[in-house]
Short mmCIF file of C-alpha atoms in Angstrom, two decimals:
data_model
loop_
_atom_site.label_atom_id
_atom_site.label_comp_id
_atom_site.label_asym_id
_atom_site.label_seq_id
_atom_site.Cartn_x
_atom_site.Cartn_y
_atom_site.Cartn_z
CA MET A 508 0.00 0.00 0.00
CA ARG A 509 2.80 2.41 0.89
CA GLU A 510 4.53 1.62 -2.40
CA LEU A 511 1.30 2.44 -4.28
CA LYS A 512 1.10 5.80 -2.50
CA HIS A 513 4.66 6.60 -3.52
CA CYS A 514 3.90 5.67 -7.14
CA LEU A 515 0.88 7.99 -7.17
CA LEU A 516 2.94 10.82 -5.69
CA VAL A 517 5.61 10.40 -8.35
CA MET A 518 2.91 10.31 -11.05
CA LEU A 519 1.52 13.65 -9.85
CA LEU A 520 4.99 15.18 -9.96
CA VAL A 521 5.83 13.93 -13.43
CA LEU A 522 2.38 14.13 -15.05
CA PRO A 523 3.33 17.25 -17.05
CA ALA A 524 6.04 15.17 -18.73
CA LEU A 525 3.35 13.22 -20.61
CA THR A 526 3.18 16.18 -22.96
CA ALA A 527 6.96 16.29 -23.42
CA GLU A 528 7.96 16.61 -27.04
CA ALA A 529 10.57 14.58 -28.87
CA HIS A 530 14.25 15.62 -28.92
CA PHE A 531 13.95 17.71 -32.07
CA GLN A 532 10.86 19.61 -30.89
CA ASN A 533 12.07 20.99 -27.57
CA PHE A 534 15.03 22.85 -28.99
CA LEU A 535 14.90 26.55 -29.92
CA ALA A 536 17.02 28.31 -32.51
CA ARG A 537 17.55 31.65 -34.18
CA ILE A 538 19.05 31.11 -37.63
CA VAL A 539 20.20 34.23 -39.47
CA TYR A 540 21.85 34.72 -42.87
CA LEU A 541 23.25 38.06 -44.05
CA ALA A 542 23.92 38.38 -47.78
CA ASP A 543 24.75 41.21 -50.16
CA GLN A 544 22.53 42.07 -53.09
CA GLY A 545 23.94 45.00 -55.00
CA ASP A 546 24.25 47.86 -52.52
CA ASP A 547 21.72 46.30 -50.13
CA THR A 548 21.89 43.71 -47.35
CA LEU A 549 19.38 40.88 -47.35
CA ILE A 550 18.56 39.11 -44.08
CA TYR A 551 16.98 35.66 -44.02
CA ALA A 552 16.03 34.57 -40.50
CA ARG A 553 14.12 31.83 -38.73
CA ILE A 554 12.91 32.48 -35.18
CA PRO A 555 10.17 31.14 -32.86
CA LEU A 556 6.89 32.89 -33.66
CA ALA A 557 6.37 33.44 -29.93
CA SER A 558 9.34 35.82 -30.05
CA LEU A 559 7.22 38.26 -32.03
CA LEU A 560 3.76 37.79 -30.63
CA ILE A 561 3.89 36.57 -27.03
CA LYS A 562 4.18 39.17 -24.34
CA HIS A 563 6.10 38.49 -21.14
CA ASP A 564 2.98 37.79 -19.10
CA TRP A 565 1.00 36.44 -22.08
CA LYS A 566 -1.65 39.11 -21.49
CA PRO A 567 -2.18 42.04 -23.90
CA GLN A 568 -2.20 45.42 -22.23
CA ALA A 569 -5.42 47.41 -22.43
CA ASP A 570 -3.73 50.32 -24.20
CA ASP A 571 -1.78 48.16 -26.69
CA THR A 572 -2.72 46.87 -30.11
CA GLN A 573 -4.43 43.51 -29.81
CA PRO A 574 -1.98 40.80 -31.00
CA PRO A 575 -3.29 38.52 -33.76
CA TYR A 576 -4.07 35.53 -31.57
CA THR A 577 -6.99 34.46 -29.44
CA ARG A 578 -7.25 32.33 -26.31
CA GLN A 579 -9.40 29.59 -27.79
CA ASN A 580 -7.44 26.83 -26.07
CA ASP A 581 -9.03 25.13 -23.06
CA ASN A 582 -5.82 25.73 -21.13
CA ASP A 583 -5.82 29.43 -22.00
CA ARG A 584 -2.79 29.02 -24.26
CA PRO A 585 -2.56 31.45 -27.21
CA VAL A 586 -3.62 30.05 -30.57
CA LEU A 587 -2.63 31.74 -33.81
CA ASP A 588 -5.63 33.42 -35.45
CA LEU A 589 -5.03 32.72 -39.15
CA ALA A 590 -8.10 34.65 -40.29
CA ALA A 591 -7.00 37.78 -38.43
CA LEU A 592 -3.51 37.57 -39.93
CA ALA A 593 -4.89 37.07 -43.43
CA ARG A 594 -7.05 40.19 -43.03
CA ASP A 595 -4.32 42.42 -41.62
CA ASP A 596 -0.67 41.48 -41.12
CA SER A 597 0.56 45.01 -40.37
CA LEU A 598 1.30 44.31 -36.68
CA LEU A 599 3.19 41.14 -37.55
CA ARG A 600 5.26 43.04 -40.15
CA HIS A 601 6.03 45.78 -37.67
CA LYS A 602 7.18 43.24 -35.08
CA ALA A 603 9.29 41.40 -37.68
CA ALA A 604 11.03 44.58 -38.84
CA ALA A 605 11.83 45.62 -35.27
CA TYR A 606 12.89 42.21 -33.91
CA PHE A 607 16.59 42.39 -34.78
CA SER A 608 18.69 45.41 -33.88
CA PHE A 609 21.16 46.29 -36.65
CA GLN A 610 23.71 49.06 -36.18
CA MET A 611 26.19 50.82 -38.44
CA ASP A 612 28.59 53.22 -36.71
CA ASN A 613 26.15 53.60 -33.76
CA GLN A 614 23.33 54.32 -36.20
CA GLN A 615 20.23 52.16 -35.87
CA LEU A 616 19.18 50.51 -39.12
CA MET A 617 15.56 49.60 -39.81
CA PRO A 618 15.01 46.83 -42.37
CA ALA A 619 11.99 46.46 -44.63
CA VAL A 620 10.00 43.22 -44.57
CA GLU A 621 9.71 41.48 -47.95
CA ALA A 622 8.49 37.96 -47.08
CA LEU A 623 7.01 36.09 -44.10
CA ARG A 624 6.36 32.36 -43.70
CA ILE A 625 4.80 30.66 -40.64
CA GLN A 626 5.11 26.89 -40.12
CA PRO A 627 4.62 24.32 -37.35
CA ILE A 628 7.88 23.48 -35.55
CA ALA A 629 7.41 19.74 -36.03
CA THR A 630 7.06 19.93 -39.84
CA ARG A 631 9.10 23.01 -40.74
CA SER A 632 10.99 23.12 -44.02
CA PRO A 633 14.82 22.89 -44.14
CA PHE A 634 16.65 26.13 -43.45
CA GLY A 635 20.26 25.13 -43.95
CA HIS A 636 21.15 26.22 -47.48
CA LEU A 637 20.85 29.85 -48.48
CA ALA A 638 20.30 29.20 -52.19
CA THR A 639 17.25 27.06 -51.40
CA ILE A 640 15.93 29.58 -48.89
CA LYS A 641 16.14 32.35 -51.49
CA GLN A 642 14.09 30.28 -53.92
CA THR A 643 11.36 29.28 -51.48
CA LEU A 644 10.99 32.32 -49.18
CA THR A 645 9.38 34.71 -51.65
CA LEU A 646 5.70 35.22 -50.75
CA PRO A 647 4.70 38.38 -48.82
CA LEU A 648 2.79 36.18 -46.34
CA GLU A 649 2.61 32.38 -46.25
CA LEU A 650 0.41 30.85 -43.54
CA PRO A 651 -0.12 27.24 -42.40
CA SER A 652 -3.28 25.46 -43.45
CA ASN A 653 -4.44 24.73 -39.88
CA PRO A 654 -4.49 26.77 -36.64
CA LEU A 655 -1.69 26.07 -34.18
CA LEU A 656 -0.41 27.19 -30.81
CA LEU A 657 1.99 30.14 -30.96
CA GLU A 658 4.51 28.19 -28.92
CA GLU A 659 4.53 25.44 -31.59
CA ALA A 660 5.24 27.69 -34.57
CA ILE A 661 8.26 29.28 -36.23
CA ILE A 662 8.40 32.21 -38.62
CA ASP A 663 10.82 32.75 -41.50
CA LEU A 664 11.67 36.34 -42.42
CA LYS A 665 13.15 38.00 -45.46
CA LEU A 666 14.32 41.53 -44.63
CA ARG A 667 16.18 44.16 -46.64
CA ILE A 668 18.41 47.03 -45.47
CA SER A 669 18.73 49.38 -48.42
CA ASN A 670 21.99 51.10 -49.39
CA VAL A 671 23.98 49.30 -46.68
CA ALA A 672 26.42 46.50 -47.47
CA THR A 673 26.89 43.56 -45.10
CA ALA A 674 30.44 44.67 -44.31
CA GLN A 675 29.11 48.02 -43.04
CA ILE A 676 26.92 46.45 -40.33
CA SER A 677 28.76 46.61 -37.02
CA GLN A 678 26.32 44.96 -34.60
CA ILE A 679 23.34 42.62 -34.59
CA ALA A 680 21.26 41.70 -31.56
CA SER A 681 17.97 40.09 -30.56
CA PRO A 682 15.65 41.91 -28.13
CA SER A 683 16.89 42.07 -24.55
CA ASN A 684 13.27 41.97 -23.32
CA GLU A 685 12.34 38.87 -25.32
CA TRP A 686 10.20 36.19 -23.71
CA PRO A 687 12.74 34.72 -21.18
CA THR A 688 12.22 31.06 -22.13
CA ILE A 689 13.27 31.81 -25.70
CA ARG A 690 15.88 34.44 -24.88
CA ASP A 691 17.82 32.22 -22.49
CA GLN A 692 17.45 28.77 -24.08
CA ALA A 693 17.81 29.43 -27.81
CA ILE A 694 20.93 28.77 -29.82
CA ASN A 695 22.05 31.25 -32.48
CA ILE A 696 23.48 30.41 -35.91
CA LEU A 697 24.62 33.56 -37.74
CA THR A 698 26.09 33.20 -41.22
CA LEU A 699 27.88 36.06 -42.98
CA PRO A 700 29.70 35.92 -46.32
CA GLY A 701 32.62 33.60 -45.50
CA ASP A 702 31.91 33.19 -41.75
CA THR A 703 29.51 31.35 -39.43
CA PHE A 704 29.14 32.16 -35.73
CA THR A 705 27.26 30.22 -33.07
CA SER A 706 26.21 31.10 -29.54
CA SER A 707 23.47 30.41 -27.02
CA GLY A 708 21.15 32.71 -25.13
CA ALA A 709 20.37 36.20 -26.39
CA LEU A 710 21.99 37.10 -29.71
CA ALA A 711 24.45 39.97 -29.28
CA LEU A 712 27.34 40.06 -31.74
CA THR A 713 29.79 42.81 -32.61
CA LEU A 714 30.78 41.96 -36.17
CA SER A 715 33.99 43.96 -36.03
CA SER A 716 35.30 41.60 -33.30
CA PRO A 717 33.40 38.28 -33.59
CA PRO A 718 33.85 35.62 -30.89
CA GLY A 719 36.71 33.17 -31.25
CA ILE A 720 36.51 29.40 -31.42
CA LEU A 721 36.91 28.96 -27.66
CA SER A 722 34.01 31.30 -26.97
CA GLN A 723 31.78 29.49 -29.48
CA LEU A 724 32.82 26.13 -28.03
CA SER A 725 31.92 27.31 -24.53
CA ASN A 726 28.49 28.43 -25.70
CA GLN A 727 27.77 25.07 -27.30
CA ILE A 728 28.88 23.17 -24.20
CA THR A 729 26.28 25.19 -22.30
CA SER A 730 23.66 24.26 -24.92
CA GLY A 731 24.52 20.57 -24.58
CA VAL A 732 24.22 20.63 -20.78
CA ARG A 733 20.89 22.41 -21.03
CA HIS A 734 19.51 19.89 -23.51
CA VAL A 735 20.35 16.98 -21.20
CA LEU A 736 18.57 18.68 -18.31
CA ILE A 737 15.39 19.47 -20.29
CA GLY A 738 15.22 16.15 -22.16
CA ILE A 739 12.85 14.21 -19.91
CA ASP A 740 13.02 11.05 -22.02
CA HIS A 741 16.83 11.07 -21.87
CA LEU A 742 16.77 11.67 -18.10
CA LEU A 743 14.45 8.72 -17.61
CA PHE A 744 16.80 6.37 -19.43
CA MET A 745 19.62 7.53 -17.18
CA CYS A 746 17.37 6.51 -14.26
CA VAL A 747 17.20 3.07 -15.86
CA LEU A 748 20.99 2.89 -15.92
CA VAL A 749 21.27 3.86 -12.25
CA LEU A 750 18.40 1.75 -10.88
CA GLY A 751 19.46 -1.24 -12.94
CA ALA A 752 23.12 -1.08 -11.94
CA GLY A 753 23.25 -2.80 -8.57
CA SER A 754 26.58 -1.24 -7.58
CA TRP A 755 28.68 1.92 -7.96
CA LYS A 756 31.07 0.09 -10.24
CA ARG A 757 28.24 -0.95 -12.53
CA ILE A 758 26.86 2.61 -12.60
CA VAL A 759 30.22 3.78 -13.96
CA HIS A 760 30.29 0.98 -16.55
CA ASN A 761 26.70 1.73 -17.63
CA SER A 762 27.36 5.45 -18.01
CA LEU A 763 30.59 4.90 -19.97
CA MET A 764 28.94 2.44 -22.37
CA PHE A 765 25.94 4.73 -22.91
CA THR A 766 28.25 7.70 -23.49
CA ALA A 767 30.34 5.73 -25.98
CA GLY A 768 27.21 4.70 -27.88
CA HIS A 769 25.66 8.11 -28.38
CA SER A 770 29.03 9.78 -28.96
CA ILE A 771 29.65 7.45 -31.92
CA THR A 772 26.44 8.27 -33.77
CA LEU A 773 26.61 11.97 -32.89
CA GLY A 774 30.18 12.08 -34.20
CA LEU A 775 29.32 10.20 -37.41
CA VAL A 776 26.57 12.67 -38.21
CA ALA A 777 28.81 15.62 -37.29
CA LEU A 778 31.47 14.42 -39.76
CA GLY A 779 28.91 13.91 -42.51
CA LEU A 780 29.45 10.13 -42.56
CA LEU A 781 25.89 9.36 -41.50
CA ILE A 782 22.78 11.09 -42.85
CA ILE A 783 19.40 11.03 -41.10
CA PRO A 784 16.57 11.17 -43.67
CA PRO A 785 13.75 13.40 -42.38
CA MET A 786 11.18 10.59 -42.74
CA ASN A 787 13.19 8.48 -40.26
CA VAL A 788 13.07 11.05 -37.45
CA PRO A 789 9.67 9.95 -36.02
CA LEU A 790 10.89 6.32 -36.13
CA ILE A 791 14.05 7.25 -34.18
CA GLU A 792 12.01 9.08 -31.56
CA THR A 793 9.58 6.16 -31.28
CA LEU A 794 12.46 3.74 -30.73
CA ILE A 795 13.94 6.06 -28.07
CA ALA A 796 10.63 5.98 -26.18
CA LEU A 797 10.49 2.20 -26.64
CA SER A 798 14.03 1.88 -25.22
CA ILE A 799 12.85 3.60 -22.02
CA PHE A 800 9.87 1.25 -21.80
CA TYR A 801 12.12 -1.78 -22.30
CA GLY A 802 14.68 -0.54 -19.78
CA PHE A 803 12.17 -0.05 -16.98
CA CYS A 804 10.57 -3.44 -17.71
CA ARG A 805 13.97 -5.06 -17.21
CA VAL A 806 14.52 -3.05 -14.02
CA LEU A 807 11.22 -4.27 -12.58
CA MET A 808 12.03 -7.87 -13.46
CA GLN A 809 15.53 -7.73 -11.95
CA PRO A 810 15.46 -5.06 -9.19
CA ASP A 811 18.43 -6.42 -7.23
CA LYS A 812 21.04 -6.96 -9.97
CA PRO A 813 22.27 -5.44 -13.25
CA SER A 814 19.22 -5.49 -15.52
CA LEU A 815 20.65 -4.47 -18.91
CA PRO A 816 23.69 -6.10 -20.53
CA LEU A 817 26.39 -3.61 -21.49
CA TRP A 818 26.02 -4.40 -25.19
CA GLN A 819 22.34 -3.42 -25.03
CA ILE A 820 23.20 -0.18 -23.24
CA GLY A 821 25.72 0.63 -25.97
CA GLY A 822 23.16 -0.12 -28.69
CA ILE A 823 20.54 2.08 -27.05
CA GLY A 824 23.22 4.77 -26.71
CA LEU A 825 23.69 4.66 -30.51
CA LEU A 826 19.97 5.27 -30.87
CA HIS A 827 19.92 8.19 -28.43
CA GLY A 828 22.91 9.67 -30.27
CA LEU A 829 20.79 9.85 -33.43
CA GLY A 830 18.21 11.78 -31.41
CA PHE A 831 20.85 14.22 -30.19
CA ALA A 832 22.27 14.61 -33.71
CA ASN A 833 18.84 15.34 -35.09
CA VAL A 834 18.32 18.07 -32.48
CA LEU A 835 21.02 20.18 -34.08
CA GLU A 836 20.27 19.34 -37.69
CA LYS A 837 16.55 20.07 -37.39
CA ALA A 838 16.86 23.04 -35.05
CA THR A 839 19.67 24.81 -36.86
CA GLY A 840 18.87 23.66 -40.38
CA THR A 841 22.58 22.95 -40.81
CA GLY A 842 23.58 20.04 -43.01
CA ALA A 843 25.68 17.10 -41.84
CA GLY A 844 29.40 17.76 -41.68
CA GLU A 845 29.04 21.51 -41.10
CA LEU A 846 29.76 23.56 -37.97
CA ILE A 847 32.12 20.99 -36.43
CA VAL A 848 32.90 23.32 -33.51
CA HIS A 849 29.19 23.55 -32.77
CA TRP A 850 28.78 19.77 -32.82
CA LEU A 851 31.87 19.15 -30.70
CA GLY A 852 30.84 21.66 -28.05
CA PHE A 853 27.30 20.30 -27.94
CA ASN A 854 28.58 16.77 -27.42
CA LEU A 855 30.95 17.85 -24.65
CA GLY A 856 28.03 19.61 -22.99
CA ILE A 857 25.95 16.45 -23.18
CA GLU A 858 28.72 14.48 -21.47
CA ALA A 859 29.12 17.11 -18.74
CA GLY A 860 25.37 17.17 -18.13
CA GLN A 861 25.24 13.38 -17.94
CA ILE A 862 28.02 13.25 -15.36
CA VAL A 863 26.06 15.65 -13.15
CA VAL A 864 22.81 13.69 -13.59
CA PHE A 865 24.40 10.27 -13.01
CA ALA A 866 26.18 11.49 -9.87
CA THR A 867 23.02 13.16 -8.52
CA LEU A 868 20.83 10.09 -9.13
CA ALA A 869 23.37 7.73 -7.59
CA LEU A 870 23.77 9.90 -4.48
CA LEU A 871 20.00 10.25 -4.05
CA LEU A 872 19.53 6.50 -4.39
CA ALA A 873 22.27 5.83 -1.85
CA ALA A 874 20.78 8.37 0.58
CA VAL A 875 17.27 6.87 0.37
CA ARG A 876 18.64 3.37 0.93
CA ARG A 877 20.75 4.56 3.86
CA ILE A 878 17.78 6.22 5.54
CA GLY A 879 15.99 2.90 5.21
CA ARG A 880 12.47 4.23 4.69
CA LEU A 881 12.14 2.23 1.45
CA THR A 882 13.58 -1.10 0.39
CA PRO A 883 15.46 -1.31 -2.93
CA ARG A 884 12.43 -3.06 -4.48
CA GLN A 885 10.09 -0.31 -3.27
CA ILE A 886 12.40 2.40 -4.64
CA THR A 887 12.50 0.66 -8.00
CA GLY A 888 8.73 0.27 -8.16
CA THR A 889 8.09 3.87 -7.10
CA VAL A 890 10.17 5.21 -9.99
CA ALA A 891 9.63 2.51 -12.61
CA VAL A 892 5.84 2.23 -12.68
CA PRO A 893 5.10 5.91 -13.45
CA SER A 894 8.01 5.95 -15.91
CA LEU A 895 6.58 2.92 -17.72
CA ILE A 896 3.28 4.75 -18.13
CA MET A 897 5.04 7.79 -19.60
CA ALA A 898 7.17 5.65 -21.89
CA THR A 899 4.06 3.85 -23.13
CA TYR A 900 2.37 7.16 -23.88
CA TRP A 901 5.41 8.48 -25.76
CA THR A 902 5.78 5.25 -27.74
CA LEU A 903 2.16 5.36 -28.90
CA GLU A 904 2.24 9.09 -29.62
CA ARG A 905 5.50 9.02 -31.58
CA GLY A 906 4.60 5.73 -33.27
CA TRP A 907 1.41 7.31 -34.57
CA MET A 908 3.47 10.23 -35.88
CA TRP A 909 5.74 7.78 -37.69
CA VAL A 910 2.81 5.90 -39.23
CA SER A 911 1.29 9.21 -40.34
CA THR A 912 4.58 10.10 -42.03
CA LEU A 913 4.56 6.80 -43.93
CA THR A 914 0.99 7.32 -45.15
CA GLU A 915 1.93 10.73 -46.56
CA ILE A 916 4.69 9.31 -48.79
#
């Protein structure tokens, strides 16, 4: 009975995780290209739509222009009003033109908006090759066919700064008062003629003295750590590795084998030796959820000894590495083999984050066992049963997404 109470308590704490998105959907990015066209500078950018339309408290002020969304959602979450945008997109254009701050010799530059495209995050088009972007981002306003939550949408922008060459722009920055979740968690990919710069957090770059490799590497390590900590499915599998270890020595072996597995696939994709077709992404995410389900089943069957063979842990690590690799490729739009510094830093951040998580879980488990309030079997059941329910939900949800992808081919 006490074990059932603990299971219910854990379920209440982790219930919000049932809505957790797959690896490639919980990652935010600002992707910006600057290119010369005659005497003008063209800017192609992809940012979260919430950056333009969501206020800090999600409530329009009485004296402000009503944003083009309505609270039709049962949970009072803002839904994009497509009809309102189709009737009048002037507010959206104003927000788009003012989003980035461009400066030339301390003079503020105001770009003109030439094209806008709104898409769902989960099915957005590639944004990694400038020539393709130029060909496809041409319509004054391109809207999705179905309504969607603002937080689940991205917007592509085509802006023009007349009579200013790219080399004359001295600074570029995103808003300092941007919605904090996006401002602090997004990664930035800025491409200039001949150079690409990456960072995390708010975008603030002085083009006359761009950051060096070490600075970019540090930023990507931070991004990798953050992704480990917000990836609930990845955290749950690390719980499998700790609960199913049986000893400190086995915890170390499990973590090393898992790290080796996902580092291999992440590295292969980073070097351009392994390509992930877009249609395979839902399958990868389904298999990741299934690996969590399988892991906790084994833990429940063998609560007092190592539950997963090392070769299985390594194989599942290969699978999770594909999920990590797809985070960057889908979020940044960058093709395989590009931005090696970005990939390397992200991987190092993942490893650092995992060390912290593994150590924390192991210490917590040891403390609970030392206190003696729960037996090892009760501890395992308390964590494993709710986790199995979540893993089942994710497997069905992502599996349905995969099947839907196949039917669209």
